[in-house]
mmCIF file of C-alpha atoms in Angstrom:
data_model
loop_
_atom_site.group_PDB
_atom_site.id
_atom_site.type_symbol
_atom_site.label_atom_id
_atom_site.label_comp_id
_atom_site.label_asym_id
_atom_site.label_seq_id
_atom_site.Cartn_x
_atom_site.Cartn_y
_atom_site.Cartn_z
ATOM 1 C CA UNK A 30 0.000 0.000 0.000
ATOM 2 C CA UNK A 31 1.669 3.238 -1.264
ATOM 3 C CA UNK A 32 -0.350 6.681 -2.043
ATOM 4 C CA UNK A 33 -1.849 8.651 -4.255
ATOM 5 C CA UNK A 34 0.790 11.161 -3.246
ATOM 6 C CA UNK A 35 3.292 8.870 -5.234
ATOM 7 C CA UNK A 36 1.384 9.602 -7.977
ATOM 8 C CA UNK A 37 0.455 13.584 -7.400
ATOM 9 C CA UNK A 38 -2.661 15.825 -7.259
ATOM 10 C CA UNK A 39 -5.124 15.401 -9.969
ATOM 11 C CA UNK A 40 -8.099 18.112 -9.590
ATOM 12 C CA UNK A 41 -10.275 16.502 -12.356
ATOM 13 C CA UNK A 42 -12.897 13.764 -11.447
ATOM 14 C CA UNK A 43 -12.860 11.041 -11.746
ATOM 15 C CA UNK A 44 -8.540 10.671 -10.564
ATOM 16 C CA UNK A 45 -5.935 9.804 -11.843
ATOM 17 C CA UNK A 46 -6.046 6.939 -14.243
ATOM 18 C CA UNK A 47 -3.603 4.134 -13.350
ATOM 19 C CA UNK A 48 -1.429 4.437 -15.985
ATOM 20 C CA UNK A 49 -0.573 8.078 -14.911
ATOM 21 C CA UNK A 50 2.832 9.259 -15.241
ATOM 22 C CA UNK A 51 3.823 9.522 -11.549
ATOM 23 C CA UNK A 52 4.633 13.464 -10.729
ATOM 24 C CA UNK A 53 4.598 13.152 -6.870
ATOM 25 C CA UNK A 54 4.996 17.170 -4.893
ATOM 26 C CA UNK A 55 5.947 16.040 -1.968
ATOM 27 C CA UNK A 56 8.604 14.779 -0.207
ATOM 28 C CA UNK A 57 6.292 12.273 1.203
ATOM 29 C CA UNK A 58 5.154 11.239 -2.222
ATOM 30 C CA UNK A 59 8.332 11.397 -3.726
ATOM 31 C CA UNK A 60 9.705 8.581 -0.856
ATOM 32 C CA UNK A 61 6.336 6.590 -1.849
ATOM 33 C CA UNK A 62 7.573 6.577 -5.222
ATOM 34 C CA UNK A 63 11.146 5.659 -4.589
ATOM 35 C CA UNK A 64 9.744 2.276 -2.271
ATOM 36 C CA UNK A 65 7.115 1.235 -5.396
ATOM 37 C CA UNK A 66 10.382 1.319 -7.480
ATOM 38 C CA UNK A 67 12.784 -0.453 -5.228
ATOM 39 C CA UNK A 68 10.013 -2.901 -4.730
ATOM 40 C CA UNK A 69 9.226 -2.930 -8.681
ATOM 41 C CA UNK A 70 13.053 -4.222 -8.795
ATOM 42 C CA UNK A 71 12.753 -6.852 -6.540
ATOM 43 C CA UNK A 72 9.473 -8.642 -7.418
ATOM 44 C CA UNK A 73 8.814 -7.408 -11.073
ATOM 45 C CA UNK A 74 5.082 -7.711 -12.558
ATOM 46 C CA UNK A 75 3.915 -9.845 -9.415
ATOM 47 C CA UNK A 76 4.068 -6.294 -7.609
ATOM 48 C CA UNK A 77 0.376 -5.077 -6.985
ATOM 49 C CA UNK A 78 0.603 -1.342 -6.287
ATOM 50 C CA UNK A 79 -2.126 0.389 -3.939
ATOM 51 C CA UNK A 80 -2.170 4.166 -4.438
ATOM 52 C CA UNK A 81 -5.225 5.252 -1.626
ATOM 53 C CA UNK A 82 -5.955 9.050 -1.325
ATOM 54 C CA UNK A 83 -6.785 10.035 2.494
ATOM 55 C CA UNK A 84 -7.988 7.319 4.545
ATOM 56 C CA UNK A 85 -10.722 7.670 6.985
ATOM 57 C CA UNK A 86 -12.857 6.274 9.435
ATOM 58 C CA UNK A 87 -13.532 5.858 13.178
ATOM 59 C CA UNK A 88 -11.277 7.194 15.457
ATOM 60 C CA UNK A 89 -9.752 10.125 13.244
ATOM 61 C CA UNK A 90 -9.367 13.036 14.783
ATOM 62 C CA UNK A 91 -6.352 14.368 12.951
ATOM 63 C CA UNK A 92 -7.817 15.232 9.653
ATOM 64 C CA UNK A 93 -10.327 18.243 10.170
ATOM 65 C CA UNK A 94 -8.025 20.702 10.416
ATOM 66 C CA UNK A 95 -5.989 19.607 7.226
ATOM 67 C CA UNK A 96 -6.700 20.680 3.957
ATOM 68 C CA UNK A 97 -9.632 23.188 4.680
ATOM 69 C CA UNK A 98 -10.581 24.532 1.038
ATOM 70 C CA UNK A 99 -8.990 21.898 -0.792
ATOM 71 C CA UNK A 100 -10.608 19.509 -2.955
ATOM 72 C CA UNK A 101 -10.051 15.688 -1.914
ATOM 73 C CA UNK A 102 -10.396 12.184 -2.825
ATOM 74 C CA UNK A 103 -10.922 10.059 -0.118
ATOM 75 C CA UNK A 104 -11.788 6.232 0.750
ATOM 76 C CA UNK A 105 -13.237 4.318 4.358
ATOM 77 C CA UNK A 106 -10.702 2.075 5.865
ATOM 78 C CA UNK A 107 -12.886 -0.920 5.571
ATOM 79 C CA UNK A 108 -13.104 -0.205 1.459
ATOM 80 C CA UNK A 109 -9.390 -0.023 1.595
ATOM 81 C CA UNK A 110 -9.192 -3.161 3.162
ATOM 82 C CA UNK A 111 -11.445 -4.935 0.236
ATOM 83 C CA UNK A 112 -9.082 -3.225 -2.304
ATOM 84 C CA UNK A 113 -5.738 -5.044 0.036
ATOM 85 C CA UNK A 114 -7.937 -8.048 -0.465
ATOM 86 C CA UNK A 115 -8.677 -8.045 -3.886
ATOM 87 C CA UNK A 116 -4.558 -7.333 -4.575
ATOM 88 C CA UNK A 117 -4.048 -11.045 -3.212
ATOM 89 C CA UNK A 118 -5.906 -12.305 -6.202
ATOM 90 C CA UNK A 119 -3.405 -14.567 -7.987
ATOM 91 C CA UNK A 120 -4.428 -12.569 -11.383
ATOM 92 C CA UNK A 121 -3.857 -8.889 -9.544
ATOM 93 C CA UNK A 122 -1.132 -7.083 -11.532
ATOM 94 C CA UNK A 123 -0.142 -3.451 -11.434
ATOM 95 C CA UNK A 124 -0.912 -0.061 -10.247
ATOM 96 C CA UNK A 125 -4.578 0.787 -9.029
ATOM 97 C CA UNK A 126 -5.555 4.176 -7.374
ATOM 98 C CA UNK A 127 -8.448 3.959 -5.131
ATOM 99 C CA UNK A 128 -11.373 6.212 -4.690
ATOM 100 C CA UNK A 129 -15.302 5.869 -5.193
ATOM 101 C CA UNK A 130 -15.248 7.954 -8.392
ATOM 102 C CA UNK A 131 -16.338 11.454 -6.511
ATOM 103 C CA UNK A 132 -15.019 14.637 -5.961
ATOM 104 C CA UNK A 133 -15.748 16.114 -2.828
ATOM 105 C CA UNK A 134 -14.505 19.407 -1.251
ATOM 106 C CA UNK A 135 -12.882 19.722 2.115
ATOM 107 C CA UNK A 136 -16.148 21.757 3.239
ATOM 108 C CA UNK A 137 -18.070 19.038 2.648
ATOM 109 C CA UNK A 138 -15.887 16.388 3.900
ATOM 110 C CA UNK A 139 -15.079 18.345 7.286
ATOM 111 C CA UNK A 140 -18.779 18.797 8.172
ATOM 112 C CA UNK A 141 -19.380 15.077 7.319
ATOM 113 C CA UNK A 142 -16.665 14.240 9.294
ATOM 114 C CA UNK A 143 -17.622 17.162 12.203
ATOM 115 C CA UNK A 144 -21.612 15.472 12.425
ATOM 116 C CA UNK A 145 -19.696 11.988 12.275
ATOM 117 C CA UNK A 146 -17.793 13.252 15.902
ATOM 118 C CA UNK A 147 -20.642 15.376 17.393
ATOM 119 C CA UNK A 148 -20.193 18.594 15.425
ATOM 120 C CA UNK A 149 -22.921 18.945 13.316
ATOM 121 C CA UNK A 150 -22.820 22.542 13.278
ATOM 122 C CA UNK A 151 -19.061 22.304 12.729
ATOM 123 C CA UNK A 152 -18.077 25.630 10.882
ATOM 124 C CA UNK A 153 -15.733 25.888 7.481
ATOM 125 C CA UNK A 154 -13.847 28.798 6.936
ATOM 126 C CA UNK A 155 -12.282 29.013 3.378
ATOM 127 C CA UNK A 156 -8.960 30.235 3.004
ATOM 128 C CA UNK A 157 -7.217 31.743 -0.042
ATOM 129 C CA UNK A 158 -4.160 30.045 -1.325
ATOM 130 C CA UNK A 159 -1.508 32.637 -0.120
ATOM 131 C CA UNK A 160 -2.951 32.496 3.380
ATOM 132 C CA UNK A 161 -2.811 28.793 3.433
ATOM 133 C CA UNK A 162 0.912 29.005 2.016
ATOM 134 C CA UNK A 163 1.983 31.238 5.021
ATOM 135 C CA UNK A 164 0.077 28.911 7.264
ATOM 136 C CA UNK A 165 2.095 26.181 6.118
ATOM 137 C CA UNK A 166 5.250 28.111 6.065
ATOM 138 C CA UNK A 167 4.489 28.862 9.910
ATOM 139 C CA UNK A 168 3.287 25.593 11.018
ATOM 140 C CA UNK A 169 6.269 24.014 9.349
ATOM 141 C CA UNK A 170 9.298 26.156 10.679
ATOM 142 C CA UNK A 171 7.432 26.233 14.220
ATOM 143 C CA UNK A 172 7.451 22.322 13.981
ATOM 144 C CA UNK A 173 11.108 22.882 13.331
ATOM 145 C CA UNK A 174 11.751 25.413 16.442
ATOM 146 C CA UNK A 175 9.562 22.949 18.710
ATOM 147 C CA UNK A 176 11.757 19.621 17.248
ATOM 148 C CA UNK A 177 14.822 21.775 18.402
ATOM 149 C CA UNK A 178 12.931 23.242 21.841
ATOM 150 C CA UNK A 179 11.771 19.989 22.935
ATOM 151 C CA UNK A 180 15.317 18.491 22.989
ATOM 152 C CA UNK A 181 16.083 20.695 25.538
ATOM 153 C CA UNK A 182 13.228 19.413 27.999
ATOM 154 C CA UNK A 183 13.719 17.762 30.479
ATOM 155 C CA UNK A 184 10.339 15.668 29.701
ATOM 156 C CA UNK A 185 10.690 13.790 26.210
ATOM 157 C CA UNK A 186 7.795 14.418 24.866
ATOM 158 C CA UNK A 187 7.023 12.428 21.465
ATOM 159 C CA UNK A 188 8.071 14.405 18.288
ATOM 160 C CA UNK A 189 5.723 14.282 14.885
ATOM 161 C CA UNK A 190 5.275 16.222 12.082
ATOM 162 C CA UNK A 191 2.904 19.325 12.418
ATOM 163 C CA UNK A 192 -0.514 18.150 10.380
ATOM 164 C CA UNK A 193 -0.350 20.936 8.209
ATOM 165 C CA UNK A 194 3.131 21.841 6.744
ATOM 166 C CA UNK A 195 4.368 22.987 3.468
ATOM 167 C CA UNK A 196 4.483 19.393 1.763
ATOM 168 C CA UNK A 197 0.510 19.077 2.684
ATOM 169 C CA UNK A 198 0.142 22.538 0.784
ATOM 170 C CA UNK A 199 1.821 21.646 -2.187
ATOM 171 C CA UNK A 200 -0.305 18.434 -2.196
ATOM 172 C CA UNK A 201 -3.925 20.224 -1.358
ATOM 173 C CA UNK A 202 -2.497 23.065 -3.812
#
């Protein structure tokens, strides 16, 4: 299971097909990339290449605040698990991205996601671009400061990437 971030955005319904010409815009999906084609080495044609966009279901509580404005693709853990399931097929062969065909935009998917956690009412407030690009900027050199900060602490505290950084605004760009 790799991502659709191996591949890189597509704003056009219905995706990507799965013959795309990989063009990753991340440094997430351009390490995605780099482990299909080490893989693509090792085992040849028997590879079986997943490329899921965001996946979601209970328990998530780290993707409402990502992506706000963006359009997204997006597929329920227990679909992704069919499509795992369906790769095991002896006569599975290739690259497939997954989705269910739609388009959705983050509005939408944050106030499905808000009523799905309590928050019906949960409000969406649209960004332009060059905000979100500052945003990033921010989030992403103050995940660097804290990285830096935290080493000095006494108390270790577990370090992860911010949720929203500059590679996640290249992608939702």
């Amino acid at each position: 299971v790799s991502s659709l971030a191996a591949t890189g955005p597509s704003d056009c319904p219905p995706g990507v097909a799965d013959n795309a010409v990989p063009a990753p815009v991340s440094a997430y999906g351009w390490s995605k990339l780099l482990v299909e084609q080490i893989l693509g080495r090792a085992l040849g044609d028997r590879l079986v290449t997943l490329r899921p966009p965001i996946i979601y279901g209970s328990g998530d509580k780290g993707l409402l605040p990502v992506f706000k404005g963006a359009a997204v693709s997006a597929v329920h853990a227990r679909d992704m698990a069919q499509a795992v399931l369906l790769c095991c097929k002896d006569t599975a062969r290739g690259v497939y991205h997954i989705n269910d065909g739609g388009l959705y935009s983050m509005a939408h998917f944050c106030r499905v996601m808000g009523a799905a956690l309590g928050r019906p009412r949960l409000r969406v407030i649209l960004l332009p671009l060059p905000l979100m690009a500052v945003t990033a900027g921010l989030a992403s050199s103050g995940g660097l400061l804290w990285a830096r900060l935290s080493r000095c602490l006494p108390s270790r505290a577990p370090q992860r990437a911010p949720n929203w950084n500059l590679d996640k605004y290249r992608e939702a760009r």
